[in-house]
mmCIF file of C-alpha atoms in Angstrom:
data_model
loop_
_atom_site.group_PDB
_atom_site.id
_atom_site.type_symbol
_atom_site.label_atom_id
_atom_site.label_comp_id
_atom_site.label_asym_id
_atom_site.label_seq_id
_atom_site.Cartn_x
_atom_site.Cartn_y
_atom_site.Cartn_z
ATOM 1 C CA MET A 1286 93.793 93.803 107.513
ATOM 2 C CA ARG A 1287 93.956 91.549 110.596
ATOM 3 C CA ARG A 1288 95.900 88.970 108.568
ATOM 4 C CA ILE A 1289 98.322 91.608 107.291
ATOM 5 C CA LEU A 1290 98.982 92.870 110.812
ATOM 6 C CA GLY A 1291 99.512 89.305 111.963
ATOM 7 C CA VAL A 1292 101.994 88.706 109.165
ATOM 8 C CA LEU A 1293 103.874 91.908 110.052
ATOM 9 C CA CYS A 1294 104.108 90.793 113.681
ATOM 10 C CA ILE A 1295 105.507 87.426 112.626
ATOM 11 C CA LEU A 1296 108.022 89.091 110.335
ATOM 12 C CA ALA A 1297 109.208 91.392 113.072
ATOM 13 C CA ALA A 1298 109.617 88.463 115.442
ATOM 14 C CA THR A 1299 111.601 86.407 112.933
ATOM 15 C CA GLY A 1300 113.800 89.221 111.680
ATOM 16 C CA LEU A 1301 112.229 89.206 108.219
ATOM 17 C CA ALA A 1302 110.667 92.630 108.474
ATOM 18 C CA MET A 1303 110.005 94.589 105.315
ATOM 19 C CA PRO A 1304 111.809 97.898 104.732
ATOM 20 C CA ALA A 1305 110.879 100.503 107.346
ATOM 21 C CA ASP A 1306 109.277 102.827 104.801
ATOM 22 C CA ALA A 1307 107.373 100.048 102.996
ATOM 23 C CA GLN A 1308 103.604 100.136 102.902
ATOM 24 C CA PRO A 1309 101.714 96.873 103.429
ATOM 25 C CA VAL A 1310 100.152 95.139 100.454
ATOM 26 C CA SER A 1311 96.435 94.561 100.845
ATOM 27 C CA GLN A 1312 94.968 91.088 100.568
ATOM 28 C CA GLU A 1313 92.737 92.388 97.771
ATOM 29 C CA ARG A 1314 95.820 93.416 95.804
ATOM 30 C CA LEU A 1315 97.518 90.063 96.283
ATOM 31 C CA LYS A 1316 94.328 88.250 95.369
ATOM 32 C CA SER A 1317 93.981 90.236 92.139
ATOM 33 C CA ILE A 1318 97.571 89.394 91.194
ATOM 34 C CA VAL A 1319 97.463 85.651 91.871
ATOM 35 C CA SER A 1320 94.114 85.328 90.096
ATOM 36 C CA MET A 1321 95.726 86.347 86.800
ATOM 37 C CA THR A 1322 96.579 83.736 84.172
ATOM 38 C CA PRO A 1323 100.052 83.623 82.581
ATOM 39 C CA GLU A 1324 98.461 84.843 79.355
ATOM 40 C CA GLN A 1325 96.982 87.852 81.141
ATOM 41 C CA MET A 1326 100.312 88.666 82.770
ATOM 42 C CA ALA A 1327 102.228 88.528 79.491
ATOM 43 C CA THR A 1328 99.693 90.505 77.473
ATOM 44 C CA THR A 1329 99.313 93.294 80.050
ATOM 45 C CA GLY A 1330 102.990 93.674 80.918
ATOM 46 C CA ALA A 1331 104.183 96.638 78.844
ATOM 47 C CA TRP A 1332 107.667 95.314 78.243
ATOM 48 C CA THR A 1333 106.749 91.665 77.634
ATOM 49 C CA LYS A 1334 104.100 92.783 75.153
ATOM 50 C CA SER A 1335 106.526 95.174 73.456
ATOM 51 C CA ALA A 1336 109.147 92.406 73.210
ATOM 52 C CA HIS A 1337 106.618 90.219 71.407
ATOM 53 C CA GLU A 1338 105.815 93.086 69.054
ATOM 54 C CA ARG A 1339 109.541 93.506 68.315
ATOM 55 C CA VAL A 1340 109.796 89.810 67.493
ATOM 56 C CA MET A 1341 106.838 90.053 65.123
ATOM 57 C CA ALA A 1342 108.374 93.094 63.428
ATOM 58 C CA HIS A 1343 111.603 91.155 62.876
ATOM 59 C CA ILE A 1344 109.660 88.214 61.454
ATOM 60 C CA ASN A 1345 107.766 90.479 59.077
ATOM 61 C CA SER A 1346 111.073 91.951 57.890
ATOM 62 C CA ILE A 1347 112.120 88.573 56.441
ATOM 63 C CA LYS A 1348 112.273 89.064 52.689
ATOM 64 C CA ASP A 1349 112.100 85.421 51.654
ATOM 65 C CA VAL A 1350 108.355 84.801 51.458
ATOM 66 C CA LYS A 1351 108.504 81.050 52.118
ATOM 67 C CA ILE A 1352 110.704 81.445 55.174
ATOM 68 C CA ARG A 1353 108.621 84.344 56.500
ATOM 69 C CA GLU A 1354 105.388 82.391 56.136
ATOM 70 C CA LEU A 1355 106.950 79.329 57.780
ATOM 71 C CA VAL A 1356 108.129 81.326 60.800
ATOM 72 C CA LEU A 1357 104.848 83.226 61.119
ATOM 73 C CA ASP A 1358 102.833 80.023 61.024
ATOM 74 C CA MET A 1359 104.949 78.381 63.722
ATOM 75 C CA VAL A 1360 104.852 81.417 66.014
ATOM 76 C CA VAL A 1361 101.250 82.522 65.548
ATOM 77 C CA LYS A 1362 99.747 79.011 65.520
ATOM 78 C CA PRO A 1363 102.247 76.834 67.398
ATOM 79 C CA GLU A 1364 101.607 73.240 66.434
ATOM 80 C CA SER A 1365 103.941 70.278 66.071
ATOM 81 C CA LYS A 1366 103.146 68.345 62.941
ATOM 82 C CA VAL A 1367 105.739 65.775 64.022
ATOM 83 C CA TYR A 1368 104.100 65.017 67.373
ATOM 84 C CA ASN A 1369 100.554 65.990 66.309
ATOM 85 C CA ALA A 1370 100.290 68.439 69.194
ATOM 86 C CA LYS A 1371 98.911 71.945 69.475
ATOM 87 C CA ALA A 1372 100.275 74.238 72.169
ATOM 88 C CA ASN A 1373 97.912 75.178 74.988
ATOM 89 C CA GLN A 1374 99.533 78.585 75.423
ATOM 90 C CA SER A 1375 100.764 81.299 73.104
ATOM 91 C CA PHE A 1376 104.342 82.087 72.123
ATOM 92 C CA LEU A 1377 103.828 85.360 74.003
ATOM 93 C CA ALA A 1378 102.945 83.709 77.344
ATOM 94 C CA SER A 1379 105.698 81.091 77.245
ATOM 95 C CA PRO A 1380 108.856 81.093 79.402
ATOM 96 C CA ALA A 1381 112.368 80.688 77.992
ATOM 97 C CA ALA A 1382 113.449 78.211 80.679
ATOM 98 C CA GLY A 1383 111.904 75.114 82.184
ATOM 99 C CA GLY A 1384 112.907 76.000 85.736
ATOM 100 C CA LYS A 1385 114.332 78.846 87.774
ATOM 101 C CA GLY A 1386 116.789 80.740 85.650
ATOM 102 C CA HIS A 1387 116.768 82.912 82.563
ATOM 103 C CA HIS A 1388 113.506 84.511 81.483
ATOM 104 C CA TYR A 1389 111.456 82.256 83.741
ATOM 105 C CA TYR A 1390 108.144 84.107 83.611
ATOM 106 C CA PRO A 1391 105.156 84.585 81.283
ATOM 107 C CA GLY A 1392 106.516 86.512 78.313
ATOM 108 C CA GLY A 1393 110.057 85.291 78.911
ATOM 109 C CA LEU A 1394 110.309 83.547 75.545
ATOM 110 C CA PRO A 1395 109.627 86.610 73.353
ATOM 111 C CA VAL A 1396 111.900 88.720 75.580
ATOM 112 C CA HIS A 1397 114.711 86.187 75.165
ATOM 113 C CA VAL A 1398 114.190 86.110 71.385
ATOM 114 C CA ALA A 1399 113.857 89.894 71.024
ATOM 115 C CA GLU A 1400 117.117 90.439 72.891
ATOM 116 C CA TRP A 1401 119.109 88.140 70.639
ATOM 117 C CA LEU A 1402 117.478 89.431 67.461
ATOM 118 C CA ASP A 1403 118.492 93.002 68.250
ATOM 119 C CA VAL A 1404 122.009 91.905 69.233
ATOM 120 C CA ALA A 1405 122.413 89.750 66.120
ATOM 121 C CA MET A 1406 121.239 92.509 63.792
ATOM 122 C CA ALA A 1407 123.737 94.915 65.350
ATOM 123 C CA TRP A 1408 126.417 92.252 64.964
ATOM 124 C CA ALA A 1409 125.460 91.815 61.296
ATOM 125 C CA ASP A 1410 125.796 95.577 60.764
ATOM 126 C CA THR A 1411 129.208 95.533 62.426
ATOM 127 C CA TYR A 1412 130.330 92.486 60.454
ATOM 128 C CA GLU A 1413 129.506 94.244 57.170
ATOM 129 C CA LYS A 1414 131.080 97.519 58.271
ATOM 130 C CA VAL A 1415 134.318 96.152 59.713
ATOM 131 C CA TYR A 1416 135.010 93.249 57.356
ATOM 132 C CA ARG A 1417 133.521 94.790 54.193
ATOM 133 C CA VAL A 1418 131.439 91.711 53.434
ATOM 134 C CA GLU A 1419 128.703 92.502 50.959
ATOM 135 C CA LYS A 1420 125.686 91.259 52.881
ATOM 136 C CA VAL A 1421 124.825 89.061 55.841
ATOM 137 C CA ASP A 1422 121.762 86.861 55.246
ATOM 138 C CA ARG A 1423 119.536 88.441 57.864
ATOM 139 C CA ASP A 1424 116.579 86.263 56.857
ATOM 140 C CA LEU A 1425 118.501 83.198 57.975
ATOM 141 C CA VAL A 1426 119.651 84.725 61.262
ATOM 142 C CA ILE A 1427 116.224 86.105 62.177
ATOM 143 C CA ALA A 1428 114.365 82.889 61.368
ATOM 144 C CA ALA A 1429 116.842 80.737 63.312
ATOM 145 C CA LEU A 1430 116.801 82.924 66.415
ATOM 146 C CA VAL A 1431 113.003 83.214 66.436
ATOM 147 C CA LEU A 1432 112.639 79.448 66.176
ATOM 148 C CA HIS A 1433 115.593 78.175 68.220
ATOM 149 C CA ASP A 1434 113.483 77.890 71.407
ATOM 150 C CA TRP A 1435 110.118 77.611 69.646
ATOM 151 C CA ALA A 1436 109.362 74.262 71.278
ATOM 152 C CA LYS A 1437 109.239 75.985 74.669
ATOM 153 C CA VAL A 1438 105.617 76.851 73.899
ATOM 154 C CA TRP A 1439 105.144 73.402 75.482
ATOM 155 C CA TYR A 1440 106.891 74.590 78.650
ATOM 156 C CA GLU A 1441 103.421 75.093 80.048
ATOM 157 C CA TRP A 1442 102.507 76.880 83.274
ATOM 158 C CA ASN A 1443 100.882 74.344 85.558
ATOM 159 C CA ALA A 1444 97.654 75.767 87.000
ATOM 160 C CA GLU A 1445 98.055 73.806 90.240
ATOM 161 C CA THR A 1446 101.684 74.633 91.040
ATOM 162 C CA GLY A 1447 102.503 77.730 89.018
ATOM 163 C CA LEU A 1448 105.624 75.924 87.790
ATOM 164 C CA VAL A 1449 106.548 74.763 84.304
ATOM 165 C CA THR A 1450 105.652 71.250 83.208
ATOM 166 C CA LYS A 1451 106.226 69.467 79.908
ATOM 167 C CA PRO A 1452 103.905 67.016 78.118
ATOM 168 C CA GLN A 1453 104.577 63.278 78.233
ATOM 169 C CA TRP A 1454 105.534 63.147 74.559
ATOM 170 C CA TYR A 1455 108.310 65.658 75.019
ATOM 171 C CA PRO A 1456 111.783 64.168 74.274
ATOM 172 C CA GLN A 1457 113.995 63.594 77.292
ATOM 173 C CA ALA A 1458 117.231 65.526 77.553
ATOM 174 C CA TRP A 1459 120.387 63.455 77.362
ATOM 175 C CA GLY A 1460 124.117 63.834 76.892
ATOM 176 C CA GLY A 1461 127.211 64.352 78.952
ATOM 177 C CA GLU A 1462 126.633 61.470 81.310
ATOM 178 C CA ARG A 1463 126.608 58.627 78.817
ATOM 179 C CA GLY A 1464 129.536 60.045 76.859
ATOM 180 C CA LYS A 1465 132.461 62.348 77.445
ATOM 181 C CA ALA A 1466 130.946 65.396 75.749
ATOM 182 C CA LYS A 1467 129.418 68.357 77.570
ATOM 183 C CA TRP A 1468 125.994 68.760 75.980
ATOM 184 C CA LYS A 1469 123.328 67.678 78.421
ATOM 185 C CA TRP A 1470 120.640 69.445 76.385
ATOM 186 C CA MET A 1471 120.718 66.931 73.528
ATOM 187 C CA GLY A 1472 117.163 65.929 72.640
ATOM 188 C CA GLU A 1473 114.643 68.099 74.517
ATOM 189 C CA HIS A 1474 113.334 71.326 72.925
ATOM 190 C CA GLY A 1475 116.081 71.338 70.306
ATOM 191 C CA ALA A 1476 115.107 67.947 68.915
ATOM 192 C CA VAL A 1477 111.484 69.078 68.639
ATOM 193 C CA VAL A 1478 112.197 72.167 66.562
ATOM 194 C CA TYR A 1479 114.909 70.630 64.352
ATOM 195 C CA ALA A 1480 112.599 67.714 63.546
ATOM 196 C CA GLU A 1481 109.692 70.085 62.946
ATOM 197 C CA LEU A 1482 111.699 72.131 60.466
ATOM 198 C CA MET A 1483 112.737 68.976 58.630
ATOM 199 C CA LYS A 1484 109.130 67.806 58.511
ATOM 200 C CA ARG A 1485 107.999 71.166 57.119
ATOM 201 C CA GLY A 1486 110.642 71.173 54.393
ATOM 202 C CA ALA A 1487 112.711 74.086 55.693
ATOM 203 C CA PRO A 1488 116.012 74.806 53.924
ATOM 204 C CA GLU A 1489 118.965 72.853 55.330
ATOM 205 C CA SER A 1490 120.813 76.103 56.027
ATOM 206 C CA LEU A 1491 117.975 77.235 58.297
ATOM 207 C CA ILE A 1492 117.757 73.903 60.120
ATOM 208 C CA ILE A 1493 121.493 73.995 60.785
ATOM 209 C CA ALA A 1494 121.370 77.680 61.819
ATOM 210 C CA THR A 1495 118.632 76.876 64.319
ATOM 211 C CA ALA A 1496 120.632 73.986 65.775
ATOM 212 C CA ALA A 1497 123.705 76.236 65.844
ATOM 213 C CA SER A 1498 121.994 78.260 68.577
ATOM 214 C CA HIS A 1499 122.826 75.333 70.872
ATOM 215 C CA PHE A 1500 126.002 73.986 69.256
ATOM 216 C CA ASP A 1501 128.985 75.894 67.871
ATOM 217 C CA PRO A 1502 129.379 74.726 64.244
ATOM 218 C CA HIS A 1503 133.130 74.271 64.804
ATOM 219 C CA TRP A 1504 133.895 73.467 68.439
ATOM 220 C CA ASP A 1505 130.670 71.556 69.024
ATOM 221 C CA LEU A 1506 130.447 69.847 65.646
ATOM 222 C CA GLU A 1507 130.836 66.334 67.007
ATOM 223 C CA LYS A 1508 132.437 64.684 70.026
ATOM 224 C CA ASP A 1509 131.816 61.244 71.461
ATOM 225 C CA GLY A 1510 128.522 60.871 69.623
ATOM 226 C CA GLU A 1511 127.181 64.248 70.700
ATOM 227 C CA GLY A 1512 127.130 67.790 69.328
ATOM 228 C CA LEU A 1513 125.680 69.543 66.272
ATOM 229 C CA ASN A 1514 125.788 66.641 63.821
ATOM 230 C CA ALA A 1515 124.483 64.227 66.452
ATOM 231 C CA ALA A 1516 121.582 66.569 67.214
ATOM 232 C CA LEU A 1517 120.732 66.852 63.524
ATOM 233 C CA ALA A 1518 120.938 63.072 63.153
ATOM 234 C CA GLU A 1519 118.636 62.587 66.143
ATOM 235 C CA ALA A 1520 116.049 64.941 64.635
ATOM 236 C CA ALA A 1521 116.278 63.219 61.261
ATOM 237 C CA LYS A 1522 115.656 59.856 62.930
ATOM 238 C CA ILE A 1523 112.519 61.242 64.604
ATOM 239 C CA VAL A 1524 111.025 62.125 61.209
ATOM 240 C CA ASN A 1525 112.573 59.157 59.353
ATOM 241 C CA MET A 1526 114.633 61.319 57.018
ATOM 242 C CA PRO A 1527 118.295 61.228 55.948
ATOM 243 C CA PRO A 1528 120.530 63.077 58.399
ATOM 244 C CA ILE A 1529 121.965 66.501 57.639
ATOM 245 C CA VAL A 1530 125.728 66.478 58.095
ATOM 246 C CA VAL A 1531 127.745 69.663 58.524
ATOM 247 C CA GLN A 1532 131.153 69.330 56.906
ATOM 248 C CA PRO A 1533 134.237 71.078 58.331
ATOM 249 C CA GLY A 1534 135.237 73.968 56.096
ATOM 250 C CA LYS A 1535 131.694 74.293 54.743
ATOM 251 C CA GLN A 1536 130.053 76.308 57.519
ATOM 252 C CA MET A 1537 128.082 79.485 56.885
ATOM 253 C CA ALA A 1538 129.209 82.660 58.648
ATOM 254 C CA GLU A 1539 125.612 83.400 59.664
ATOM 255 C CA TRP A 1540 125.502 80.311 61.849
ATOM 256 C CA TRP A 1541 127.938 81.863 64.305
ATOM 257 C CA LEU A 1542 125.814 84.991 64.668
ATOM 258 C CA VAL A 1543 123.146 82.646 65.984
ATOM 259 C CA THR A 1544 125.578 80.635 68.136
ATOM 260 C CA TYR A 1545 127.161 83.504 69.988
ATOM 261 C CA THR A 1546 124.097 85.584 70.619
ATOM 262 C CA ASP A 1547 122.117 82.765 72.207
ATOM 263 C CA GLY A 1548 125.316 81.480 73.799
ATOM 264 C CA ALA A 1549 125.683 84.604 75.919
ATOM 265 C CA TRP A 1550 123.020 83.593 78.431
ATOM 266 C CA SER A 1551 125.001 82.793 81.574
ATOM 267 C CA PHE A 1552 124.439 86.236 83.113
ATOM 268 C CA SER A 1553 120.704 86.191 82.465
ATOM 269 C CA HIS A 1554 120.429 82.660 83.840
ATOM 270 C CA TYR A 1555 122.801 82.265 86.751
ATOM 271 C CA ILE A 1556 123.182 85.840 87.936
ATOM 272 C CA ALA A 1557 120.320 88.185 87.044
ATOM 273 C CA GLY A 1558 117.639 85.505 86.827
ATOM 274 C CA LEU A 1559 118.442 83.612 90.007
ATOM 275 C CA THR A 1560 119.105 86.787 92.009
ATOM 276 C CA ALA A 1561 115.779 88.321 91.004
ATOM 277 C CA LEU A 1562 113.857 85.115 91.670
ATOM 278 C CA LYS A 1563 115.443 84.801 95.103
ATOM 279 C CA ALA A 1564 114.546 88.407 95.967
ATOM 280 C CA ILE A 1565 110.939 87.981 94.806
ATOM 281 C CA GLU A 1566 110.549 84.763 96.765
ATOM 282 C CA GLU A 1567 111.793 86.476 99.923
ATOM 283 C CA VAL A 1568 109.250 89.264 99.381
ATOM 284 C CA ALA A 1569 106.516 86.679 98.819
ATOM 285 C CA VAL A 1570 107.343 84.982 102.118
ATOM 286 C CA GLU A 1571 107.390 88.334 103.892
ATOM 287 C CA LEU A 1572 103.915 88.981 102.507
ATOM 288 C CA GLY A 1573 102.685 85.756 104.076
ATOM 289 C CA LEU A 1574 102.914 83.426 101.090
ATOM 290 C CA LYS A 1575 104.510 80.013 101.382
ATOM 291 C CA ALA A 1576 107.805 79.644 99.545
ATOM 292 C CA GLY A 1577 107.344 77.578 96.403
ATOM 293 C CA SER A 1578 103.558 77.745 96.584
ATOM 294 C CA LEU A 1579 101.223 78.430 93.675
ATOM 295 C CA ASP A 1580 100.582 81.978 94.901
ATOM 296 C CA ALA A 1581 104.289 82.690 95.399
ATOM 297 C CA SER A 1582 105.054 81.377 91.897
ATOM 298 C CA LYS A 1583 102.312 83.488 90.376
ATOM 299 C CA LEU A 1584 103.512 86.573 92.251
ATOM 300 C CA SER A 1585 106.964 85.989 90.777
ATOM 301 C CA GLY A 1586 105.543 85.673 87.270
ATOM 302 C CA PHE A 1587 103.567 88.854 87.748
ATOM 303 C CA VAL A 1588 106.548 90.898 88.929
ATOM 304 C CA LEU A 1589 108.823 89.667 86.156
ATOM 305 C CA SER A 1590 106.228 90.370 83.480
ATOM 306 C CA ARG A 1591 106.264 93.977 84.719
ATOM 307 C CA VAL A 1592 109.981 94.557 85.363
ATOM 308 C CA SER A 1593 112.815 92.409 84.123
ATOM 309 C CA ASP A 1594 115.188 90.346 86.205
ATOM 310 C CA PHE A 1595 117.896 92.525 84.649
ATOM 311 C CA ARG A 1596 116.209 95.642 86.072
ATOM 312 C CA ILE A 1597 115.936 94.074 89.527
ATOM 313 C CA TYR A 1598 119.597 93.097 89.365
ATOM 314 C CA GLU A 1599 120.504 96.657 88.347
ATOM 315 C CA VAL A 1600 118.794 98.009 91.470
ATOM 316 C CA TYR A 1601 120.603 95.390 93.556
ATOM 317 C CA GLN A 1602 123.977 96.160 91.960
ATOM 318 C CA LYS A 1603 123.686 99.960 92.166
ATOM 319 C CA ALA A 1604 122.821 99.650 95.859
ATOM 320 C CA GLY A 1605 126.154 97.951 96.491
ATOM 321 C CA PHE A 1606 124.690 94.447 96.064
ATOM 322 C CA ASP A 1607 122.123 95.118 98.761
ATOM 323 C CA MET A 1608 119.252 92.620 98.586
ATOM 324 C CA ALA A 1609 117.079 94.936 100.679
ATOM 325 C CA ALA A 1610 117.120 97.516 97.859
ATOM 326 C CA ALA A 1611 115.997 94.917 95.330
ATOM 327 C CA LYS A 1612 113.216 93.744 97.634
ATOM 328 C CA LYS A 1613 112.040 97.307 98.229
ATOM 329 C CA PHE A 1614 111.825 97.856 94.466
ATOM 330 C CA ILE A 1615 109.907 94.590 94.015
ATOM 331 C CA LEU A 1616 107.476 95.555 96.767
ATOM 332 C CA GLU A 1617 106.851 98.910 95.072
ATOM 333 C CA VAL A 1618 106.026 97.108 91.821
ATOM 334 C CA ILE A 1619 103.595 94.816 93.635
ATOM 335 C CA GLN A 1620 101.910 97.764 95.330
ATOM 336 C CA ASP A 1621 101.458 99.764 92.124
ATOM 337 C CA SER A 1622 102.462 98.288 88.771
ATOM 338 C CA SER A 1623 100.426 100.678 86.616
ATOM 339 C CA LYS A 1624 103.406 102.392 84.998
ATOM 340 C CA TYR A 1625 104.741 99.021 83.873
ATOM 341 C CA GLU A 1626 101.527 97.890 82.220
ATOM 342 C CA VAL A 1627 99.884 98.264 78.842
ATOM 343 C CA LYS A 1628 97.708 101.341 78.745
ATOM 344 C CA ASN A 1629 94.117 100.793 77.717
#
């Protein structure tokens, strides 16, 4: 209590005081939060856990047995047969970004995937209804969207910093700087999953659909040695296999359902994600934690596994873009998160 009072005095003196009606957070409460592992945060957050369950339901809806079993094996037991590496964390506990941005919290990966799966299925329904096509291959779309960021299971939460680190074997990102194209995410997590699918004998249509999450099969097909075909060639080289080449005029409609669901991430990354992370960090500092510290990072992961960055942004937006309203909401979640957690 003495420390809390001291922190409140410092905040008042520096102009960083918490909302007038806010109740202080006990040291015991903060300690219980920062002692949690990323796995514990993701599995006890009601909405992160439910997102994972939605992903699993989509996977189990895949009618093609071989594709369903392939996707289930990669998600339930994440292991790279190409790099001979098993993941140290679950798909459920993984983030969807390697640094501050979209879905940067334990459980962020399944949330990211669940969002696009639901959007893509609605798009498939609309496509059939409006254009009178007989049937969209939902197996292909679901499998590609589930797996497009699969390699982020190696975006591991560092126990010493609370930040994401990647193993030494992980391919380096490249592109944009050495050529005139725009794709600076060549290599990286994409190369891992495309190569893995090739190694496991996945259908070419699925490998291309998965890569299409990062590259438009028309506009991003190839430019200055980069793009979709270059990414597929890079993956093929990793596993010493012939490259897959997408030919103009021979592109599957389903690939674009993957492209333009995952491609709609700028709001979640640059706006909602960064705004929420900034608000949480300010709250952490006001609670006496050092900005960027392990405890501050873990507090952020805890909050965002309870309420989404989208929800925090909604509070901020509805309050006339008032950061104080967002911070008050975050503080309330820290004080009592029970209604946002899995019920025993």
